[in-house]
mmCIF file of C-alpha atoms in Angstrom:
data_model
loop_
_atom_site.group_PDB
_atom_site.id
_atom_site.type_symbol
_atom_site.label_atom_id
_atom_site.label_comp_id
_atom_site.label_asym_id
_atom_site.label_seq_id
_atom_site.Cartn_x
_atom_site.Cartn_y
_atom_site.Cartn_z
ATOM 1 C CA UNK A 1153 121.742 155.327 82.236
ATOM 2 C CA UNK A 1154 118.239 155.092 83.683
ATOM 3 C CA UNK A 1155 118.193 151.762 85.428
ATOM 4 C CA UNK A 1156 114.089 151.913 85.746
ATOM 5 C CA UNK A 1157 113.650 151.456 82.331
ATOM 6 C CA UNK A 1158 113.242 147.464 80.967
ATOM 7 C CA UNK A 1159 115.484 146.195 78.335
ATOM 8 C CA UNK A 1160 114.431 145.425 74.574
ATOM 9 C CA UNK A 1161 114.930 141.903 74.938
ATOM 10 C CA UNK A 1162 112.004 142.710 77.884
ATOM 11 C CA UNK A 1163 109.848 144.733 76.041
ATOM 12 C CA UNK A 1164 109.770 141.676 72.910
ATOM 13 C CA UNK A 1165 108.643 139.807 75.784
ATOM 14 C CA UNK A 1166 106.075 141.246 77.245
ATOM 15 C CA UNK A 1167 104.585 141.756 73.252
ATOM 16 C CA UNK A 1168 104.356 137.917 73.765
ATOM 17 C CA UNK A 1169 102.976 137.684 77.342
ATOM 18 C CA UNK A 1170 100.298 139.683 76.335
ATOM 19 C CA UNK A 1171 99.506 137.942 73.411
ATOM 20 C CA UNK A 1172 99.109 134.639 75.435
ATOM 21 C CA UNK A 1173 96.511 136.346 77.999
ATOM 22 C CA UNK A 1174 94.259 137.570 74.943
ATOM 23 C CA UNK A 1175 94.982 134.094 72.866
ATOM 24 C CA UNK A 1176 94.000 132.167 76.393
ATOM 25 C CA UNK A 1177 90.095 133.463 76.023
ATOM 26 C CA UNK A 1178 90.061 131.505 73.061
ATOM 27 C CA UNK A 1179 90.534 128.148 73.985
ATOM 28 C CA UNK A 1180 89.686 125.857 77.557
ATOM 29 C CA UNK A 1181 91.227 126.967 80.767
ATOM 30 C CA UNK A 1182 90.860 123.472 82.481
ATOM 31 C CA UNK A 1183 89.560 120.221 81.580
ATOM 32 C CA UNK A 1184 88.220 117.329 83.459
ATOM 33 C CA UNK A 1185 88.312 113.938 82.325
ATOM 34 C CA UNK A 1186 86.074 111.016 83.270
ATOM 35 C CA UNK A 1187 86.805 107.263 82.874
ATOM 36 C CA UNK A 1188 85.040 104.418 83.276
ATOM 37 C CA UNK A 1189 84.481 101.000 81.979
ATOM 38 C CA UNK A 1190 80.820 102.044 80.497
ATOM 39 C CA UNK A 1191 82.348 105.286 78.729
ATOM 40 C CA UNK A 1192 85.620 103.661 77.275
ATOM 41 C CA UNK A 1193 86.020 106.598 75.335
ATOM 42 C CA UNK A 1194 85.845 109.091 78.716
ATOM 43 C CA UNK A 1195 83.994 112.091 79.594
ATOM 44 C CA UNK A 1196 85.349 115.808 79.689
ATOM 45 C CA UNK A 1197 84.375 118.823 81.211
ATOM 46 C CA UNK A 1198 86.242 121.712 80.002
ATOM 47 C CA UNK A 1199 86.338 124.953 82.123
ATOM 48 C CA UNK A 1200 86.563 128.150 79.308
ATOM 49 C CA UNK A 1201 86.976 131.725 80.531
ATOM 50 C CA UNK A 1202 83.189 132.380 79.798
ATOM 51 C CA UNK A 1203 81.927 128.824 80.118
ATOM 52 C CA UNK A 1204 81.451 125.307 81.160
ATOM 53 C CA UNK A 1205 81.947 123.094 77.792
ATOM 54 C CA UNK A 1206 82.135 119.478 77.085
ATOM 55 C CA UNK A 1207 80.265 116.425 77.745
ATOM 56 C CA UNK A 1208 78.320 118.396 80.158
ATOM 57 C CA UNK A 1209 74.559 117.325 79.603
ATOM 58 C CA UNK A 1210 76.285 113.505 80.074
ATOM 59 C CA UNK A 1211 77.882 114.539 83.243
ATOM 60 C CA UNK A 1212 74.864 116.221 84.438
ATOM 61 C CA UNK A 1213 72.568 112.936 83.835
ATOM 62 C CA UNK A 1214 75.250 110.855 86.201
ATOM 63 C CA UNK A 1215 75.354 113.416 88.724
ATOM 64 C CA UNK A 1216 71.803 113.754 89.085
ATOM 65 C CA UNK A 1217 71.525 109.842 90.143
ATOM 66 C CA UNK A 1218 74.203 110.773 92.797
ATOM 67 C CA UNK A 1219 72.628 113.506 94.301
ATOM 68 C CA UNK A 1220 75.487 115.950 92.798
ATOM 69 C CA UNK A 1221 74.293 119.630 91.705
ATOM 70 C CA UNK A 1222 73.957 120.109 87.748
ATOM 71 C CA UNK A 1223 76.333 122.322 86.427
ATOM 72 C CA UNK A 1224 75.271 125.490 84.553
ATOM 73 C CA UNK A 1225 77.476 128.490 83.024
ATOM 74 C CA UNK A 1226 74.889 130.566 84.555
ATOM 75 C CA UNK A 1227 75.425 129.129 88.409
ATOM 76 C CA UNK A 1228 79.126 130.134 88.460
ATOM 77 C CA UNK A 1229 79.599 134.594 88.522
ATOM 78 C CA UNK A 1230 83.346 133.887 87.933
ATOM 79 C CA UNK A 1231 82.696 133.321 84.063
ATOM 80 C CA UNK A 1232 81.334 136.834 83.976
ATOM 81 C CA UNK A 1233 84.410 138.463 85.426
ATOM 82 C CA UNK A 1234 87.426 136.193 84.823
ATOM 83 C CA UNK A 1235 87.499 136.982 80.811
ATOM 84 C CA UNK A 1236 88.021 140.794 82.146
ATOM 85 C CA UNK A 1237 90.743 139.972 84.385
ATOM 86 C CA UNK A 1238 92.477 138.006 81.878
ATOM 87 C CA UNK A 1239 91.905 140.849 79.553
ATOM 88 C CA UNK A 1240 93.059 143.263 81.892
ATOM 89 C CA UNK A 1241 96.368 141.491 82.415
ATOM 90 C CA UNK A 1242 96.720 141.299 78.534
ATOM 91 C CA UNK A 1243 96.645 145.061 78.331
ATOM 92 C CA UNK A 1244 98.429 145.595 81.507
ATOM 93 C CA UNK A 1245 101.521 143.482 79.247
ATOM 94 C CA UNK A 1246 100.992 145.491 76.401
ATOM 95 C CA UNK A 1247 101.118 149.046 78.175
ATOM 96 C CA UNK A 1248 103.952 148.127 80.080
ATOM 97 C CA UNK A 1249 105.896 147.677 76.512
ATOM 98 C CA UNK A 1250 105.619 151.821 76.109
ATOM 99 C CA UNK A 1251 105.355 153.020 79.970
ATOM 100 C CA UNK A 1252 108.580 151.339 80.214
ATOM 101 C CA UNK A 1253 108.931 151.233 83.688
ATOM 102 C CA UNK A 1254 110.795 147.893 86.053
ATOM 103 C CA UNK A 1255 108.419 148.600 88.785
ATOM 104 C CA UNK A 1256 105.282 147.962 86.631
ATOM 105 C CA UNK A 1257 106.548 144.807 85.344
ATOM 106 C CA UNK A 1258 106.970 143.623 88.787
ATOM 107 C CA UNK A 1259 103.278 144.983 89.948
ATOM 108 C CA UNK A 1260 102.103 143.098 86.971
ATOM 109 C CA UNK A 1261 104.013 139.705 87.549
ATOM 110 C CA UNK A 1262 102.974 140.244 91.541
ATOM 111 C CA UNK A 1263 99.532 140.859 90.936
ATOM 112 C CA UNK A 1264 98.492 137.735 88.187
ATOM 113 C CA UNK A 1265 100.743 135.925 90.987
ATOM 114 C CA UNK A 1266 98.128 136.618 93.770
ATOM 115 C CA UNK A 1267 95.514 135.833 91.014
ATOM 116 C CA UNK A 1268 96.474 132.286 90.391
ATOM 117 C CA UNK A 1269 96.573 131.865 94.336
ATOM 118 C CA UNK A 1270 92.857 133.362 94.392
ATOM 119 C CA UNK A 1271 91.874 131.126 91.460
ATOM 120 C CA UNK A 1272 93.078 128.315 93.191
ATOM 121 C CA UNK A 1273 91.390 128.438 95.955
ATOM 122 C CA UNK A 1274 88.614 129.723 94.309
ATOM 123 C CA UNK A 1275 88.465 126.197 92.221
ATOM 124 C CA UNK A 1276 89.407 123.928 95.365
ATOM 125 C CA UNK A 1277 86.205 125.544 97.203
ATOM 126 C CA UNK A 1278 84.069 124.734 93.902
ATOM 127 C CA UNK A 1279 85.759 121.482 93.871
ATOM 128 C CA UNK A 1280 84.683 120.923 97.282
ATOM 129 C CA UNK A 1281 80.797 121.941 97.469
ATOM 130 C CA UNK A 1282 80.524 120.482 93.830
ATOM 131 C CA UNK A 1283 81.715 116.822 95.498
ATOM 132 C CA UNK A 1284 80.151 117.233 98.896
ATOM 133 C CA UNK A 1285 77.015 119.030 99.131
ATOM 134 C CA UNK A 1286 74.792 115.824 98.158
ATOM 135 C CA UNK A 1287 71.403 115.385 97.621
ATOM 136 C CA UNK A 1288 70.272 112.852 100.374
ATOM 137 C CA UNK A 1289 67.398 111.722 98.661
ATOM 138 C CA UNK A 1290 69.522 110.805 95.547
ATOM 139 C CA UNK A 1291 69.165 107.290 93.374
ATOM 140 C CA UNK A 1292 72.496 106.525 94.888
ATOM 141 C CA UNK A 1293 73.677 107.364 98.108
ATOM 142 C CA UNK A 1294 76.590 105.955 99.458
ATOM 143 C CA UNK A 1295 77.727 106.549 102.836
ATOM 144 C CA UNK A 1296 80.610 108.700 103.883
ATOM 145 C CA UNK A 1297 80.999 109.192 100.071
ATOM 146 C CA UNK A 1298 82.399 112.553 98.589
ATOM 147 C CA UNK A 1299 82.821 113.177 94.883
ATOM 148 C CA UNK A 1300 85.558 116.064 94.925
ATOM 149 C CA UNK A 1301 87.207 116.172 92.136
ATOM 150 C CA UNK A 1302 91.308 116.824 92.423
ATOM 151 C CA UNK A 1303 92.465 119.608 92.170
ATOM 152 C CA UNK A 1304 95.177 118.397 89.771
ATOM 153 C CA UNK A 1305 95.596 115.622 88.769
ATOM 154 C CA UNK A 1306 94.330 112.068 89.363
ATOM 155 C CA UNK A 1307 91.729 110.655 91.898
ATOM 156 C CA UNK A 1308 89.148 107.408 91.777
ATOM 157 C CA UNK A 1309 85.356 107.992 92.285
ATOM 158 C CA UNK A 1310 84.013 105.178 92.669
ATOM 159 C CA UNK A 1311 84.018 103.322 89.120
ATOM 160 C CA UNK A 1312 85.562 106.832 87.767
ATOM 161 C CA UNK A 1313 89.018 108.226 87.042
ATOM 162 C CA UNK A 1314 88.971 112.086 87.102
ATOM 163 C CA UNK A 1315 91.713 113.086 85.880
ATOM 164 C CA UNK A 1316 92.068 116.978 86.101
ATOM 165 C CA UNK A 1317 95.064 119.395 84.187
ATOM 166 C CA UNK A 1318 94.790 122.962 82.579
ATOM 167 C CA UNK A 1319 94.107 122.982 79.061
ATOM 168 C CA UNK A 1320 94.997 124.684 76.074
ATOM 169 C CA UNK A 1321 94.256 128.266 77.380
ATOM 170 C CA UNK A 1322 95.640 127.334 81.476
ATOM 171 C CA UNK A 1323 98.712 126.439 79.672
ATOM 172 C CA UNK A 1324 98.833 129.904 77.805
ATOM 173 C CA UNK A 1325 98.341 131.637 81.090
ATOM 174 C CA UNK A 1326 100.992 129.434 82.737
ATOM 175 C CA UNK A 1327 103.802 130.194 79.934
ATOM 176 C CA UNK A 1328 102.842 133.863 80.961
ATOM 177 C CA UNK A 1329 103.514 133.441 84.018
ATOM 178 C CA UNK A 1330 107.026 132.511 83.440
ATOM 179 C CA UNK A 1331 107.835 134.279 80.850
ATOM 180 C CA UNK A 1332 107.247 137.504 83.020
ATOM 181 C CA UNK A 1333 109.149 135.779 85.978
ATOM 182 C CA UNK A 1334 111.858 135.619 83.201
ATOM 183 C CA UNK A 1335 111.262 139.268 82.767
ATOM 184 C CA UNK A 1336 111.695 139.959 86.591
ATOM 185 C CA UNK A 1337 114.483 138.118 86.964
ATOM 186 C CA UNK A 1338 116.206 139.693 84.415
ATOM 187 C CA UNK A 1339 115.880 143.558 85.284
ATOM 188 C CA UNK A 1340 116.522 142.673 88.746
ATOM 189 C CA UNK A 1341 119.311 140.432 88.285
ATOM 190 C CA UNK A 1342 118.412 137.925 90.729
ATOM 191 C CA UNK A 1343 120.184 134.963 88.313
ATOM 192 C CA UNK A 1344 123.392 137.006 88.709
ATOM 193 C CA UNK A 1345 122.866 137.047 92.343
ATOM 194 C CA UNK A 1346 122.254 133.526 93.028
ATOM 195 C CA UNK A 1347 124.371 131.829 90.800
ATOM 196 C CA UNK A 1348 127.976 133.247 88.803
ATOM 197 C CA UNK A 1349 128.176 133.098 85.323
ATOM 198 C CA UNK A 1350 129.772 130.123 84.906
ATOM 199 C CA UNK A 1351 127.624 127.669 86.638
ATOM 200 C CA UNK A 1352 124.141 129.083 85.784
ATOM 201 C CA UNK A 1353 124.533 126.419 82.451
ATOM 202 C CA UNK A 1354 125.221 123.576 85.400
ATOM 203 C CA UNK A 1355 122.338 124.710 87.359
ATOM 204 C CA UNK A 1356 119.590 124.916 84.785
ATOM 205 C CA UNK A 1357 120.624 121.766 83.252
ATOM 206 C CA UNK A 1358 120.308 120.032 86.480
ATOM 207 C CA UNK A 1359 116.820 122.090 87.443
ATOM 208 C CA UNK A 1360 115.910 120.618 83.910
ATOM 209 C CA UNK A 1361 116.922 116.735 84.873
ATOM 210 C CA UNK A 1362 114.881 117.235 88.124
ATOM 211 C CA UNK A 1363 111.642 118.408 86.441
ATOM 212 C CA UNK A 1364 111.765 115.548 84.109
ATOM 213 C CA UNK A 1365 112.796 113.006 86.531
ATOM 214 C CA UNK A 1366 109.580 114.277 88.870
ATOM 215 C CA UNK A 1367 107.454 114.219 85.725
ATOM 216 C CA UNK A 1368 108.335 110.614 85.387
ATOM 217 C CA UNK A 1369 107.919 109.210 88.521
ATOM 218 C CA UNK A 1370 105.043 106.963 88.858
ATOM 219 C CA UNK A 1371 105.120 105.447 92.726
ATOM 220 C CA UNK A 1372 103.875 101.992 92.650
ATOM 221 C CA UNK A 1373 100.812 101.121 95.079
ATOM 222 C CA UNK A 1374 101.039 97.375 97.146
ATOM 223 C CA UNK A 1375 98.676 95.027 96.279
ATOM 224 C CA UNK A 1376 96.407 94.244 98.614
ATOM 225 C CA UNK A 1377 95.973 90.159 98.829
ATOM 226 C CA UNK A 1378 92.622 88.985 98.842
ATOM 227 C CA UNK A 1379 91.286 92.305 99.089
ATOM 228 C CA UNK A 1380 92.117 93.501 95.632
ATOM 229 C CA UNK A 1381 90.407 92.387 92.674
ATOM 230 C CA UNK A 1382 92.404 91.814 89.028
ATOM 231 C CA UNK A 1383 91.197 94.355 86.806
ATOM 232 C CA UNK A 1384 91.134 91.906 83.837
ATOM 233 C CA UNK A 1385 89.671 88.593 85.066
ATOM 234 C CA UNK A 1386 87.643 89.984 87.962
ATOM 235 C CA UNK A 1387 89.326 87.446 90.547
ATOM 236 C CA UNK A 1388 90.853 88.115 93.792
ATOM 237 C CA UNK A 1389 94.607 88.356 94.323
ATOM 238 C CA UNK A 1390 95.261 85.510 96.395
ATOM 239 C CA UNK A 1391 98.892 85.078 95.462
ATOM 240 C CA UNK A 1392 101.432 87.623 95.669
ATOM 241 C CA UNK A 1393 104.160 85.776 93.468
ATOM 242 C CA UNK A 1394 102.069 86.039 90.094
ATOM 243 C CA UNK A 1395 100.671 89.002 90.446
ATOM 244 C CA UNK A 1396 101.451 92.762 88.261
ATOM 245 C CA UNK A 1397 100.166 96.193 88.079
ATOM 246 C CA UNK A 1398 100.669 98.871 85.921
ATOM 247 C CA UNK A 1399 100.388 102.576 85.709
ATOM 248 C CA UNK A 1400 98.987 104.485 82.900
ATOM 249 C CA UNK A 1401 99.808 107.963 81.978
ATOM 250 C CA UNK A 1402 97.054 109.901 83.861
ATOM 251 C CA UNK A 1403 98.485 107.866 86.872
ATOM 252 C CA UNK A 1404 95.495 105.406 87.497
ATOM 253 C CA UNK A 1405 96.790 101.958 88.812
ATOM 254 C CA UNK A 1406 95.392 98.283 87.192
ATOM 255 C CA UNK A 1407 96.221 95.514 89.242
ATOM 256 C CA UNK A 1408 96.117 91.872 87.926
ATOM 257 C CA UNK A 1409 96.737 88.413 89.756
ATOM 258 C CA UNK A 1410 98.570 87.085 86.776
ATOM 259 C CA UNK A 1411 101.183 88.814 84.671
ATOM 260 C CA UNK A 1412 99.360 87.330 81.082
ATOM 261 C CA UNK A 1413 96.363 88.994 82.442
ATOM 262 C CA UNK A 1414 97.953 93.198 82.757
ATOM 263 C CA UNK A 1415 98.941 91.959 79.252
ATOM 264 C CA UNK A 1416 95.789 91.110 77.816
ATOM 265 C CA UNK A 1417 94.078 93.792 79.280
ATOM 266 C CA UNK A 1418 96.392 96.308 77.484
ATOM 267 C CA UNK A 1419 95.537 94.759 74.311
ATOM 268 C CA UNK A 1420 91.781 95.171 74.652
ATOM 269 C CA UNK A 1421 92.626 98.785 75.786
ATOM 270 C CA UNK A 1422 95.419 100.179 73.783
ATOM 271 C CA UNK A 1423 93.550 103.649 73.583
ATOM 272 C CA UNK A 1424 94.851 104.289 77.169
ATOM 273 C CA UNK A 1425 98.355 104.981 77.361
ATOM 274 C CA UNK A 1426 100.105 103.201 79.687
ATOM 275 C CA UNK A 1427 103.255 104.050 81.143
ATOM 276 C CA UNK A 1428 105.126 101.910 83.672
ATOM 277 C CA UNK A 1429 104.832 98.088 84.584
ATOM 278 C CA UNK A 1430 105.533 95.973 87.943
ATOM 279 C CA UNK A 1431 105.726 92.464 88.189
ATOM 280 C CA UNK A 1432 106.297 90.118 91.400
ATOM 281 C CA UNK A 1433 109.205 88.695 92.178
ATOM 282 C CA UNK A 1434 108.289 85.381 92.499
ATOM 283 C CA UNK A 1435 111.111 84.642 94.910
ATOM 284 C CA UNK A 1436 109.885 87.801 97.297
ATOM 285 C CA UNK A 1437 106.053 87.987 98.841
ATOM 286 C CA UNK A 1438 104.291 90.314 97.145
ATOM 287 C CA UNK A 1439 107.413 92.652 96.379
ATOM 288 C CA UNK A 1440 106.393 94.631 93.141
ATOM 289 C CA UNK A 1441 109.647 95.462 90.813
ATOM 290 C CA UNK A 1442 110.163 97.124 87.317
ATOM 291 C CA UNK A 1443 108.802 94.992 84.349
ATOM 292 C CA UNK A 1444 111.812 96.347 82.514
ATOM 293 C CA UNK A 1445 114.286 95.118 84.550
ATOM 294 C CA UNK A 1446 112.718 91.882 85.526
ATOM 295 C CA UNK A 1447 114.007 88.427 84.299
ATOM 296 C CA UNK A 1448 111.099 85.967 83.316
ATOM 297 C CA UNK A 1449 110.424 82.556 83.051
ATOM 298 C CA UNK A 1450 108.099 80.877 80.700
ATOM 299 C CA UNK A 1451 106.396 77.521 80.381
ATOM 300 C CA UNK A 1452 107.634 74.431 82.340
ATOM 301 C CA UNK A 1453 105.881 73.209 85.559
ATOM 302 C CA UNK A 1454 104.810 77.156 86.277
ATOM 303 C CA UNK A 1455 101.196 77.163 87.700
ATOM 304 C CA UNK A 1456 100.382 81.124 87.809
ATOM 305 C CA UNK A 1457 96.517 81.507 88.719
ATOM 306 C CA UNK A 1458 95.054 82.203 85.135
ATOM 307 C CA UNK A 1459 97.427 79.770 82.958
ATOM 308 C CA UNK A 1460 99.521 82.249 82.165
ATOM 309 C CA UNK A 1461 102.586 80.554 82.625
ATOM 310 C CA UNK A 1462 104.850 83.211 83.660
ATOM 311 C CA UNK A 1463 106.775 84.652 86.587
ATOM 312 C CA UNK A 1464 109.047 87.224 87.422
ATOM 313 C CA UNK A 1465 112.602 87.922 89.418
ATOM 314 C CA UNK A 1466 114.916 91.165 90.269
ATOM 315 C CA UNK A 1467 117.948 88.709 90.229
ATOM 316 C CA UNK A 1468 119.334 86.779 87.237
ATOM 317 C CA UNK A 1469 120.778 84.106 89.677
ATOM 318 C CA UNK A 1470 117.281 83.463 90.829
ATOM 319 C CA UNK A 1471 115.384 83.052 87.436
ATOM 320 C CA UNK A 1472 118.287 80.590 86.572
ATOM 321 C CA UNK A 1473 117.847 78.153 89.547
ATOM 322 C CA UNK A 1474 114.020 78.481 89.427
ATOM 323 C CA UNK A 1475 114.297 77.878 85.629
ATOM 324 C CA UNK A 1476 115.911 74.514 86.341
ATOM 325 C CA UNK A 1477 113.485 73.516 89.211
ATOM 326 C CA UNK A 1478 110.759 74.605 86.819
ATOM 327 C CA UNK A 1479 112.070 73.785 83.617
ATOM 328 C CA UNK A 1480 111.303 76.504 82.491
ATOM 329 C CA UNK A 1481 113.017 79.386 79.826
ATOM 330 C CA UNK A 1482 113.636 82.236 79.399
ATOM 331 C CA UNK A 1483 111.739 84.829 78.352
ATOM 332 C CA UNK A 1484 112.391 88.698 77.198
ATOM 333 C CA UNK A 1485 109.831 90.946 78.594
ATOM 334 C CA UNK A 1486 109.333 92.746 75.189
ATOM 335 C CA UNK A 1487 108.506 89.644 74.186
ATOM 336 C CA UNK A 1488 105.882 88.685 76.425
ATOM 337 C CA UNK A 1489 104.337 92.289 76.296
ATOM 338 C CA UNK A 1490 103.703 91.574 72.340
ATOM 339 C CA UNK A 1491 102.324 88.343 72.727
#
């Protein structure tokens, strides 16, 4: 038997590896999103193989009061060459279905490897002379300021949330990219070697509960007190023991100085998807702790800086004595976040 050769099951495959690279040119590599309290419906820039697309004559107005350079397809050579490389790597899948051959898959899955390092870098250095090379003479100069956007993920400039991810077509290229480590690790065994049979089901279930736990975890920020602002009312946050945050999606952090306040301001906002809430413990200072798993107090003698009338605690034992000092009840937190 010639072991060079690739399996069926990797020659299926590789039909749908290159498939994604050709599909990719179709839709958005990467996409940048813009937020801010004037464009409550955000701004996006979307990066295609070929082009810049988007809100991009909007972007281009704000960035010229900043002193950031306009953006133009015509500015950036790597939209000339990238839909060939992505092409190329589409027909390097497709040949490697009839030259049959272990050692080209492996070329191929090293070389788009080494690409997606190169692209990296390629966009951090954009990134970086995009956000820093300033016009002095600009509208709006602030000092010390950059504008870089992230390189994934999320980051505040100034009144805006940039918020950047791959899109439709990044995604293609990433599923290609493990799809043909699949591929790799197949002909060459390497599950086999690392793991035995039996546990590989153990391991990948566990790799699984890892990636989802990681994809979940939102880290909470401290409040600041008297330095931060609420993000609903506009006042300071003078008192740790009323205040709340919470953490949308995209990871951007709201910070409030009274727990009816993060709930109004989710009302008035329900297009942004929010995903985890804090609350004080009103027994701690300033100790931020899942909404979820909070017990709260309503009503009673409870003086919370915007009349909301409610406070938080980790411990049941504490809301209960409070509650009688207070007289105040209790209240269910899915309660209070549908009020």
């Amino acid at each position: 038997m010639n072991t060079s050769k690739i399996s069926l099951f990797s020659k299926v495959v590789l039909l749908v590896v290159s498939a994604l690279f050709f599909a990719s040119l179709l839709f958005p590599m990467w996409r940048i999103e813009l937020e801010a309290p004037q464009y409550p419906e955000g701004l996006i820039l979307q990066l295609h193989a070929n082009k810049i697309g988007g809100d991009v004559q909007v972007i281009n107005g704000l960035n010229h009061y900043i002193g950031m350079k306009t953006l133009h397809t015509e500015d950036f050579p790597e939209f000339q060459i990238l839909p060939y490389i992505v092409g190329f790597f589409g027909l390097f899948a497709l040949a490697m279905v009839f030259v049959n051959k272990r050692k080209g898959v492996i070329i191929l899955f090293s070389s788009f490897i080494l690409f997606g390092i190169l692209a990296g870098v390629d966009f951090y250095r954009w990134n970086y002379e995009y956000g820093h090379n300033l016009d002095p003479n600009a509208a709006i100069v602030v000092p010390g300021m950059a504008y870089q956007p992230p390189l994934i993920g999320y980051k505040q400039l100034l009144n805006f949330g940039a918020f950047s991810i791959p899109d439709i077509g990044g995604w293609m290229l990433i599923a290609a990219g493990i799809l043909l480590f699949v591929i790799v690790a197949k002909e060459k065994h390497l599950i086999n070697r690392i793991f035995r049979k039996p546990k590989i089901d153990a391991v990948l279930v566990l790799l699984l509960s890892f990636s989802f736990l990681s994809c979940g975890d939102f880290k909470v920020v401290p409040i600041k007190l008297n330095a931060d602002n609420c993000d609903f009312c506009k006042m300071s946050i003078a008192d740790g023991k009323y205040a709340a945050e919470v953490i949308t999606q995209k990871g951007r952090v709201y910070k409030f100085d009274d727990i009816m306040c993060m709930v109004n301001y989710c009302k008035e906002n329900t297009n942004t998807k929010m995903q985890a809430f804090y609350v004080n413990d009103f027994s701690q200072d300033n100790n931020l702790i899942p909404a979820e798993t909070a017990f709260f107090l309503s009503g009673g003698d409870i003086q919370s800086p915007m009349h909301g009338g409610i406070i938080a605690f980790s411990k049941e034992k504490d809301a209960q004595e409070f509650g009688t000092k207070l007289n105040a009840k209790p209240i269910a937190w899915n309660t209070i976040i549908t009020k």
